[in-house]
Amino acid sequence: MSQATQSVPFYLQGNFAPVSQERTAFDLPIEGALPPELRGLYLRNGPNPRRGDPGHWFLGDGMVHGVRLEGGRAAWYRNRWVRTRFFDENDPQLVGPDGAVDHTVGQANTNVVGHAGRIFALVETSFPTELTPELDTVGICDFDGRLKTSMTAHPKPCPTTGELHFFGYRFAPPWLTYHRLDAAGRLVQSEEIPVAGPTMIHDFAITDGHLVFMDLPVVFTPSNLAEGRFPYAWNDDYGARLGVLPRGGHGGEVRWLEIDPCYVFHPMNAFERGGRIVLDVARYERLWDQGADAFEPAFLHRFTLDLASGKVAEERLDDRSIEFPRVDERRLGLPNRYGYAVSDAIVPGRRESQLVKYDLETGASRAHEFGAGRRPGEAVMVPAGPDAGEDEGYVLSLVHDAARDASDLVVLDASRFDAAPIARVALPQRVPFGFHGNWLPDAP
Ligand SMILES: [Fe+2]
């Protein structure tokens, strides 16, 4: 969909359009019954431009929506803009007059995560912004001055060590830097990773032994910036490769394995099996070769990296278009049987879409249809308890209902995925289609 053929871009229309108010509501109406073991906070972030057209869907001011669940009640709903410098100031500059990148400037609009008792709103150009559990902004966090780059919106919590692995990519050197927070939230490692150029690196993957970076051909293109266009574009000459670094290793030890050119925003998961790394992703054949206004379909795709030969096998696993792949995060970096995704997630103009649950062991999949006019966002899997099986728990998603032009927090039984929802919490307004969220459980 091109802005040139439309007076109003898709991200300002329908339920992509921003909401104008911050609201607080208590004791929300529930259809069905909320499982009492759901005690915590469901948070979701997305762009919600405060004024005007930011020029691209990715550039709107971040707004976090939160629903607190406890004791079978939906105790409250809040939505708050993240008070970033974009929100508070008139046109703050990411790049200063001396050419230096200012990592305190960013929209904080892509994800919201918890680690070591803190909550961070994230966007990949900038430092994290800390929030309170009531979604008020605390401020920028640079981990006691130790973080010298931006932070991806997709850090990876290791279920075994409790560490948080992440990276920052930049259009100025160093282009890619890996970082690790320990379980207490201290930044304990930063490693520069040599890549071939200033590529857009949205996400990465971990296994229990390695980190996997994606050096793909959507590259910083200064001429676009000069023309006021989105500064990253497809580059036919760049090639594509996956970088494998042993956990705890130094940046120079990264090993690059060639793959066919493609783009990936989001892996589903990665794990090791018999000397190979299996990496499942939502793969785009190409991205933004005609400008950054169009999103082609992405498909679930498996890379199998043979660490002995350096060869990568590729296989499409499903013909549905999907995005926002997720797993039970107790399986992050470990073999997972199940995965979840949204089918036709970001196809403007569509009135319905589905959640899909994949059984990667058998190759089977099940879709959950929400009904006419209902479109889900990213699915988050919440285990029923610490010892629950991999699909023993609940899948949470914010579903826009066109009939009442408002959103519901819908709770599905993960093991009976196509059955009717267990519970539907009616929010007092719509939640614009956005990006990512997470479940932050209360301490046991
Ligand atoms: Fe993302």
PDB file of N, CA and C in Angstrom, residues 303-380:
ATOM      1  N   PHE A 303      15.537 -22.491   9.276  1.00  0.00           N
ATOM      2  CA  PHE A 303      16.948 -22.595   8.912  1.00  0.00           C
ATOM      3  C   PHE A 303      17.559 -23.668   9.815  1.00  0.00           C
ATOM      4  N   THR A 304      18.314 -24.590   9.207  1.00  0.00           N
ATOM      5  CA  THR A 304      19.068 -25.561  10.004  1.00  0.00           C
ATOM      6  C   THR A 304      20.544 -25.344   9.712  1.00  0.00           C
ATOM      7  N   LEU A 305      21.256 -24.865  10.723  1.00  0.00           N
ATOM      8  CA  LEU A 305      22.658 -24.464  10.561  1.00  0.00           C
ATOM      9  C   LEU A 305      23.547 -25.634  10.980  1.00  0.00           C
ATOM     10  N   ASP A 306      24.278 -26.173  10.019  1.00  0.00           N
ATOM     11  CA  ASP A 306      25.204 -27.268  10.312  1.00  0.00           C
ATOM     12  C   ASP A 306      26.541 -26.647  10.701  1.00  0.00           C
ATOM     13  N   LEU A 307      26.868 -26.727  11.972  1.00  0.00           N
ATOM     14  CA  LEU A 307      28.057 -26.016  12.450  1.00  0.00           C
ATOM     15  C   LEU A 307      29.347 -26.692  11.980  1.00  0.00           C
ATOM     16  N   ALA A 308      29.286 -27.971  11.591  1.00  0.00           N
ATOM     17  CA  ALA A 308      30.485 -28.652  11.100  1.00  0.00           C
ATOM     18  C   ALA A 308      30.791 -28.217   9.669  1.00  0.00           C
ATOM     19  N   SER A 309      29.783 -28.219   8.801  1.00  0.00           N
ATOM     20  CA  SER A 309      30.029 -27.914   7.379  1.00  0.00           C
ATOM     21  C   SER A 309      29.890 -26.432   7.074  1.00  0.00           C
ATOM     22  N   GLY A 310      29.226 -25.689   7.945  1.00  0.00           N
ATOM     23  CA  GLY A 310      28.960 -24.280   7.663  1.00  0.00           C
ATOM     24  C   GLY A 310      27.814 -24.060   6.685  1.00  0.00           C
ATOM     25  N   LYS A 311      27.118 -25.133   6.339  1.00  0.00           N
ATOM     26  CA  LYS A 311      25.986 -25.033   5.399  1.00  0.00           C
ATOM     27  C   LYS A 311      24.674 -24.827   6.162  1.00  0.00           C
ATOM     28  N   VAL A 312      23.756 -24.112   5.495  1.00  0.00           N
ATOM     29  CA  VAL A 312      22.452 -23.851   6.096  1.00  0.00           C
ATOM     30  C   VAL A 312      21.371 -24.442   5.194  1.00  0.00           C
ATOM     31  N   ALA A 313      20.556 -25.342   5.725  1.00  0.00           N
ATOM     32  CA  ALA A 313      19.406 -25.870   4.984  1.00  0.00           C
ATOM     33  C   ALA A 313      18.195 -24.981   5.273  1.00  0.00           C
ATOM     34  N   GLU A 314      17.333 -24.807   4.263  1.00  0.00           N
ATOM     35  CA  GLU A 314      16.164 -23.932   4.420  1.00  0.00           C
ATOM     36  C   GLU A 314      14.904 -24.675   4.016  1.00  0.00           C
ATOM     37  N   GLU A 315      13.814 -24.382   4.738  1.00  0.00           N
ATOM     38  CA  GLU A 315      12.557 -25.072   4.465  1.00  0.00           C
ATOM     39  C   GLU A 315      11.388 -24.197   4.908  1.00  0.00           C
ATOM     40  N   ARG A 316      10.408 -24.017   4.007  1.00  0.00           N
ATOM     41  CA  ARG A 316       9.186 -23.332   4.422  1.00  0.00           C
ATOM     42  C   ARG A 316       8.300 -24.329   5.146  1.00  0.00           C
ATOM     43  N   LEU A 317       7.792 -23.921   6.318  1.00  0.00           N
ATOM     44  CA  LEU A 317       7.019 -24.852   7.135  1.00  0.00           C
ATOM     45  C   LEU A 317       5.518 -24.691   6.970  1.00  0.00           C
ATOM     46  N   ASP A 318       5.061 -23.568   6.403  1.00  0.00           N
ATOM     47  CA  ASP A 318       3.616 -23.357   6.277  1.00  0.00           C
ATOM     48  C   ASP A 318       3.378 -22.308   5.192  1.00  0.00           C
ATOM     49  N   ASP A 319       2.223 -22.434   4.527  1.00  0.00           N
ATOM     50  CA  ASP A 319       1.912 -21.487   3.447  1.00  0.00           C
ATOM     51  C   ASP A 319       1.026 -20.334   3.897  1.00  0.00           C
ATOM     52  N   ARG A 320       0.655 -20.303   5.167  1.00  0.00           N
ATOM     53  CA  ARG A 320      -0.074 -19.116   5.655  1.00  0.00           C
ATOM     54  C   ARG A 320       0.915 -17.964   5.813  1.00  0.00           C
ATOM     55  N   SER A 321       0.443 -16.736   5.592  1.00  0.00           N
ATOM     56  CA  SER A 321       1.310 -15.606   5.939  1.00  0.00           C
ATOM     57  C   SER A 321       1.157 -15.351   7.439  1.00  0.00           C
ATOM     58  N   ILE A 322       2.295 -15.203   8.093  1.00  0.00           N
ATOM     59  CA  ILE A 322       2.261 -15.026   9.551  1.00  0.00           C
ATOM     60  C   ILE A 322       3.227 -13.915   9.975  1.00  0.00           C
ATOM     61  N   GLU A 323       3.005 -13.439  11.177  1.00  0.00           N
ATOM     62  CA  GLU A 323       3.961 -12.545  11.852  1.00  0.00           C
ATOM     63  C   GLU A 323       3.811 -12.744  13.362  1.00  0.00           C
ATOM     64  N   PHE A 324       4.614 -12.033  14.106  1.00  0.00           N
ATOM     65  CA  PHE A 324       4.597 -12.069  15.568  1.00  0.00           C
ATOM     66  C   PHE A 324       4.688 -13.502  16.116  1.00  0.00           C
ATOM     67  N   PRO A 325       5.675 -14.288  15.642  1.00  0.00           N
ATOM     68  CA  PRO A 325       5.815 -15.651  16.174  1.00  0.00           C
ATOM     69  C   PRO A 325       6.307 -15.619  17.620  1.00  0.00           C
ATOM     70  N   ARG A 326       5.745 -16.505  18.449  1.00  0.00           N
ATOM     71  CA  ARG A 326       6.138 -16.583  19.864  1.00  0.00           C
ATOM     72  C   ARG A 326       6.152 -18.035  20.323  1.00  0.00           C
ATOM     73  N   VAL A 327       6.865 -18.271  21.407  1.00  0.00           N
ATOM     74  CA  VAL A 327       6.826 -19.571  22.075  1.00  0.00           C
ATOM     75  C   VAL A 327       6.615 -19.340  23.567  1.00  0.00           C
ATOM     76  N   ASP A 328       6.316 -20.418  24.268  1.00  0.00           N
ATOM     77  CA  ASP A 328       6.373 -20.423  25.723  1.00  0.00           C
ATOM     78  C   ASP A 328       7.814 -20.051  26.090  1.00  0.00           C
ATOM     79  N   GLU A 329       8.011 -18.953  26.787  1.00  0.00           N
ATOM     80  CA  GLU A 329       9.385 -18.471  26.975  1.00  0.00           C
ATOM     81  C   GLU A 329      10.204 -19.329  27.932  1.00  0.00           C
ATOM     82  N   ARG A 330       9.571 -20.309  28.571  1.00  0.00           N
ATOM     83  CA  ARG A 330      10.373 -21.303  29.291  1.00  0.00           C
ATOM     84  C   ARG A 330      11.164 -22.160  28.304  1.00  0.00           C
ATOM     85  N   ARG A 331      10.819 -22.099  27.005  1.00  0.00           N
ATOM     86  CA  ARG A 331      11.507 -22.879  25.978  1.00  0.00           C
ATOM     87  C   ARG A 331      12.440 -22.010  25.129  1.00  0.00           C
ATOM     88  N   LEU A 332      12.620 -20.740  25.460  1.00  0.00           N
ATOM     89  CA  LEU A 332      13.494 -19.884  24.632  1.00  0.00           C
ATOM     90  C   LEU A 332      14.897 -20.478  24.605  1.00  0.00           C
ATOM     91  N   GLY A 333      15.402 -20.730  23.416  1.00  0.00           N
ATOM     92  CA  GLY A 333      16.746 -21.278  23.259  1.00  0.00           C
ATOM     93  C   GLY A 333      16.825 -22.780  23.435  1.00  0.00           C
ATOM     94  N   LEU A 334      15.685 -23.396  23.780  1.00  0.00           N
ATOM     95  CA  LEU A 334      15.617 -24.843  24.015  1.00  0.00           C
ATOM     96  C   LEU A 334      14.631 -25.436  23.004  1.00  0.00           C
ATOM     97  N   PRO A 335      14.724 -26.754  22.759  1.00  0.00           N
ATOM     98  CA  PRO A 335      13.784 -27.342  21.798  1.00  0.00           C
ATOM     99  C   PRO A 335      12.338 -27.063  22.209  1.00  0.00           C
ATOM    100  N   ASN A 336      11.567 -26.541  21.279  1.00  0.00           N
ATOM    101  CA  ASN A 336      10.164 -26.251  21.538  1.00  0.00           C
ATOM    102  C   ASN A 336       9.307 -27.093  20.613  1.00  0.00           C
ATOM    103  N   ARG A 337       8.220 -27.606  21.158  1.00  0.00           N
ATOM    104  CA  ARG A 337       7.279 -28.345  20.307  1.00  0.00           C
ATOM    105  C   ARG A 337       6.260 -27.393  19.689  1.00  0.00           C
ATOM    106  N   TYR A 338       5.863 -26.369  20.457  1.00  0.00           N
ATOM    107  CA  TYR A 338       4.758 -25.517  20.023  1.00  0.00           C
ATOM    108  C   TYR A 338       5.229 -24.097  19.741  1.00  0.00           C
ATOM    109  N   GLY A 339       4.522 -23.442  18.856  1.00  0.00           N
ATOM    110  CA  GLY A 339       4.758 -22.029  18.584  1.00  0.00           C
ATOM    111  C   GLY A 339       3.441 -21.385  18.181  1.00  0.00           C
ATOM    112  N   TYR A 340       3.392 -20.072  18.288  1.00  0.00           N
ATOM    113  CA  TYR A 340       2.162 -19.317  18.032  1.00  0.00           C
ATOM    114  C   TYR A 340       2.486 -18.150  17.107  1.00  0.00           C
ATOM    115  N   ALA A 341       1.517 -17.752  16.293  1.00  0.00           N
ATOM    116  CA  ALA A 341       1.732 -16.606  15.404  1.00  0.00           C
ATOM    117  C   ALA A 341       0.379 -16.031  15.019  1.00  0.00           C
ATOM    118  N   VAL A 342       0.409 -14.831  14.459  1.00  0.00           N
ATOM    119  CA  VAL A 342      -0.802 -14.217  13.915  1.00  0.00           C
ATOM    120  C   VAL A 342      -0.755 -14.392  12.409  1.00  0.00           C
ATOM    121  N   SER A 343      -1.841 -14.892  11.847  1.00  0.00           N
ATOM    122  CA  SER A 343      -1.912 -15.017  10.388  1.00  0.00           C
ATOM    123  C   SER A 343      -2.574 -13.769   9.822  1.00  0.00           C
ATOM    124  N   ASP A 344      -1.973 -13.240   8.747  1.00  0.00           N
ATOM    125  CA  ASP A 344      -2.441 -11.994   8.126  1.00  0.00           C
ATOM    126  C   ASP A 344      -2.501 -10.861   9.150  1.00  0.00           C
ATOM    127  N   ALA A 345      -1.417 -10.734   9.897  1.00  0.00           N
ATOM    128  CA  ALA A 345      -1.400  -9.777  10.998  1.00  0.00           C
ATOM    129  C   ALA A 345      -1.396  -8.333  10.524  1.00  0.00           C
ATOM    130  N   ILE A 346      -0.594  -8.043   9.518  1.00  0.00           N
ATOM    131  CA  ILE A 346      -0.399  -6.639   9.159  1.00  0.00           C
ATOM    132  C   ILE A 346      -0.746  -6.420   7.696  1.00  0.00           C
ATOM    133  N   VAL A 347      -1.942  -6.868   7.362  1.00  0.00           N
ATOM    134  CA  VAL A 347      -2.439  -6.642   6.007  1.00  0.00           C
ATOM    135  C   VAL A 347      -3.546  -5.598   6.115  1.00  0.00           C
ATOM    136  N   PRO A 348      -3.230  -4.324   5.842  1.00  0.00           N
ATOM    137  CA  PRO A 348      -4.240  -3.275   5.989  1.00  0.00           C
ATOM    138  C   PRO A 348      -5.455  -3.583   5.122  1.00  0.00           C
ATOM    139  N   GLY A 349      -6.641  -3.273   5.645  1.00  0.00           N
ATOM    140  CA  GLY A 349      -7.857  -3.484   4.883  1.00  0.00           C
ATOM    141  C   GLY A 349      -8.543  -4.795   5.218  1.00  0.00           C
ATOM    142  N   ARG A 350      -7.816  -5.754   5.784  1.00  0.00           N
ATOM    143  CA  ARG A 350      -8.467  -7.011   6.167  1.00  0.00           C
ATOM    144  C   ARG A 350      -9.265  -6.808   7.443  1.00  0.00           C
ATOM    145  N   ARG A 351     -10.410  -7.449   7.523  1.00  0.00           N
ATOM    146  CA  ARG A 351     -11.256  -7.288   8.710  1.00  0.00           C
ATOM    147  C   ARG A 351     -11.061  -8.422   9.704  1.00  0.00           C
ATOM    148  N   GLU A 352     -10.553  -9.553   9.250  1.00  0.00           N
ATOM    149  CA  GLU A 352     -10.341 -10.667  10.166  1.00  0.00           C
ATOM    150  C   GLU A 352      -8.917 -11.176  10.057  1.00  0.00           C
ATOM    151  N   SER A 353      -8.449 -11.765  11.120  1.00  0.00           N
ATOM    152  CA  SER A 353      -7.228 -12.553  11.040  1.00  0.00           C
ATOM    153  C   SER A 353      -7.317 -13.599  12.138  1.00  0.00           C
ATOM    154  N   GLN A 354      -6.314 -14.479  12.192  1.00  0.00           N
ATOM    155  CA  GLN A 354      -6.386 -15.647  13.069  1.00  0.00           C
ATOM    156  C   GLN A 354      -5.137 -15.722  13.920  1.00  0.00           C
ATOM    157  N   LEU A 355      -5.250 -16.444  15.015  1.00  0.00           N
ATOM    158  CA  LEU A 355      -4.050 -16.929  15.679  1.00  0.00           C
ATOM    159  C   LEU A 355      -3.829 -18.372  15.248  1.00  0.00           C
ATOM    160  N   VAL A 356      -2.579 -18.739  15.088  1.00  0.00           N
ATOM    161  CA  VAL A 356      -2.231 -20.097  14.685  1.00  0.00           C
ATOM    162  C   VAL A 356      -1.322 -20.692  15.751  1.00  0.00           C
ATOM    163  N   LYS A 357      -1.603 -21.935  16.095  1.00  0.00           N
ATOM    164  CA  LYS A 357      -0.727 -22.704  16.980  1.00  0.00           C
ATOM    165  C   LYS A 357      -0.078 -23.808  16.143  1.00  0.00           C
ATOM    166  N   TYR A 358       1.232 -23.834  16.143  1.00  0.00           N
ATOM    167  CA  TYR A 358       1.969 -24.851  15.399  1.00  0.00           C
ATOM    168  C   TYR A 358       2.438 -25.943  16.348  1.00  0.00           C
ATOM    169  N   ASP A 359       2.290 -27.194  15.887  1.00  0.00           N
ATOM    170  CA  ASP A 359       2.956 -28.328  16.536  1.00  0.00           C
ATOM    171  C   ASP A 359       4.129 -28.683  15.634  1.00  0.00           C
ATOM    172  N   LEU A 360       5.305 -28.268  16.003  1.00  0.00           N
ATOM    173  CA  LEU A 360       6.462 -28.405  15.117  1.00  0.00           C
ATOM    174  C   LEU A 360       7.013 -29.829  15.121  1.00  0.00           C
ATOM    175  N   GLU A 361       6.547 -30.626  16.077  1.00  0.00           N
ATOM    176  CA  GLU A 361       6.979 -32.017  16.108  1.00  0.00           C
ATOM    177  C   GLU A 361       6.228 -32.819  15.057  1.00  0.00           C
ATOM    178  N   THR A 362       4.911 -32.606  14.957  1.00  0.00           N
ATOM    179  CA  THR A 362       4.099 -33.383  14.011  1.00  0.00           C
ATOM    180  C   THR A 362       3.870 -32.634  12.700  1.00  0.00           C
ATOM    181  N   GLY A 363       4.125 -31.331  12.683  1.00  0.00           N
ATOM    182  CA  GLY A 363       3.828 -30.527  11.488  1.00  0.00           C
ATOM    183  C   GLY A 363       2.380 -30.061  11.429  1.00  0.00           C
ATOM    184  N   ALA A 364       1.589 -30.410  12.444  1.00  0.00           N
ATOM    185  CA  ALA A 364       0.181 -29.995  12.445  1.00  0.00           C
ATOM    186  C   ALA A 364       0.056 -28.541  12.902  1.00  0.00           C
ATOM    187  N   SER A 365      -1.073 -27.939  12.583  1.00  0.00           N
ATOM    188  CA  SER A 365      -1.340 -26.593  13.098  1.00  0.00           C
ATOM    189  C   SER A 365      -2.837 -26.444  13.307  1.00  0.00           C
ATOM    190  N   ARG A 366      -3.182 -25.542  14.204  1.00  0.00           N
ATOM    191  CA  ARG A 366      -4.585 -25.238  14.454  1.00  0.00           C
ATOM    192  C   ARG A 366      -4.750 -23.729  14.443  1.00  0.00           C
ATOM    193  N   ALA A 367      -5.880 -23.290  13.878  1.00  0.00           N
ATOM    194  CA  ALA A 367      -6.143 -21.849  13.855  1.00  0.00           C
ATOM    195  C   ALA A 367      -7.281 -21.531  14.821  1.00  0.00           C
ATOM    196  N   HIS A 368      -7.157 -20.407  15.490  1.00  0.00           N
ATOM    197  CA  HIS A 368      -8.286 -19.907  16.271  1.00  0.00           C
ATOM    198  C   HIS A 368      -8.899 -18.729  15.520  1.00  0.00           C
ATOM    199  N   GLU A 369     -10.167 -18.896  15.146  1.00  0.00           N
ATOM    200  CA  GLU A 369     -10.907 -17.838  14.449  1.00  0.00           C
ATOM    201  C   GLU A 369     -11.693 -17.061  15.500  1.00  0.00           C
ATOM    202  N   PHE A 370     -11.597 -15.760  15.475  1.00  0.00           N
ATOM    203  CA  PHE A 370     -12.275 -14.962  16.500  1.00  0.00           C
ATOM    204  C   PHE A 370     -13.664 -14.494  16.069  1.00  0.00           C
ATOM    205  N   GLY A 371     -13.992 -14.696  14.793  1.00  0.00           N
ATOM    206  CA  GLY A 371     -15.309 -14.294  14.320  1.00  0.00           C
ATOM    207  C   GLY A 371     -15.239 -13.015  13.508  1.00  0.00           C
ATOM    208  N   ALA A 372     -16.383 -12.710  12.880  1.00  0.00           N
ATOM    209  CA  ALA A 372     -16.438 -11.591  11.928  1.00  0.00           C
ATOM    210  C   ALA A 372     -16.018 -10.284  12.595  1.00  0.00           C
ATOM    211  N   GLY A 373     -15.144  -9.569  11.940  1.00  0.00           N
ATOM    212  CA  GLY A 373     -14.762  -8.243  12.414  1.00  0.00           C
ATOM    213  C   GLY A 373     -13.814  -8.239  13.584  1.00  0.00           C
ATOM    214  N   ARG A 374     -13.269  -9.413  13.927  1.00  0.00           N
ATOM    215  CA  ARG A 374     -12.376  -9.473  15.104  1.00  0.00           C
ATOM    216  C   ARG A 374     -10.963  -9.828  14.657  1.00  0.00           C
ATOM    217  N   ARG A 375     -10.012  -9.000  15.077  1.00  0.00           N
ATOM    218  CA  ARG A 375      -8.610  -9.204  14.662  1.00  0.00           C
ATOM    219  C   ARG A 375      -7.703  -9.228  15.886  1.00  0.00           C
ATOM    220  N   PRO A 376      -6.980 -10.330  16.056  1.00  0.00           N
ATOM    221  CA  PRO A 376      -6.078 -10.435  17.203  1.00  0.00           C
ATOM    222  C   PRO A 376      -4.735  -9.771  16.929  1.00  0.00           C
ATOM    223  N   GLY A 377      -4.066  -9.418  18.004  1.00  0.00           N
ATOM    224  CA  GLY A 377      -2.666  -9.025  17.931  1.00  0.00           C
ATOM    225  C   GLY A 377      -1.795 -10.194  18.381  1.00  0.00           C
ATOM    226  N   GLU A 378      -0.547  -9.884  18.627  1.00  0.00           N
ATOM    227  CA  GLU A 378       0.426 -10.901  19.041  1.00  0.00           C
ATOM    228  C   GLU A 378      -0.111 -11.765  20.187  1.00  0.00           C
ATOM    229  N   ALA A 379       0.178 -13.056  20.119  1.00  0.00           N
ATOM    230  CA  ALA A 379      -0.217 -13.987  21.172  1.00  0.00           C
ATOM    231  C   ALA A 379       0.907 -14.124  22.184  1.00  0.00           C
ATOM    232  N   VAL A 380       0.547 -14.167  23.453  1.00  0.00           N
ATOM    233  CA  VAL A 380       1.529 -14.405  24.508  1.00  0.00           C
ATOM    234  C   VAL A 380       1.081 -15.644  25.281  1.00  0.00           C
TER     235      VAL A 380
END
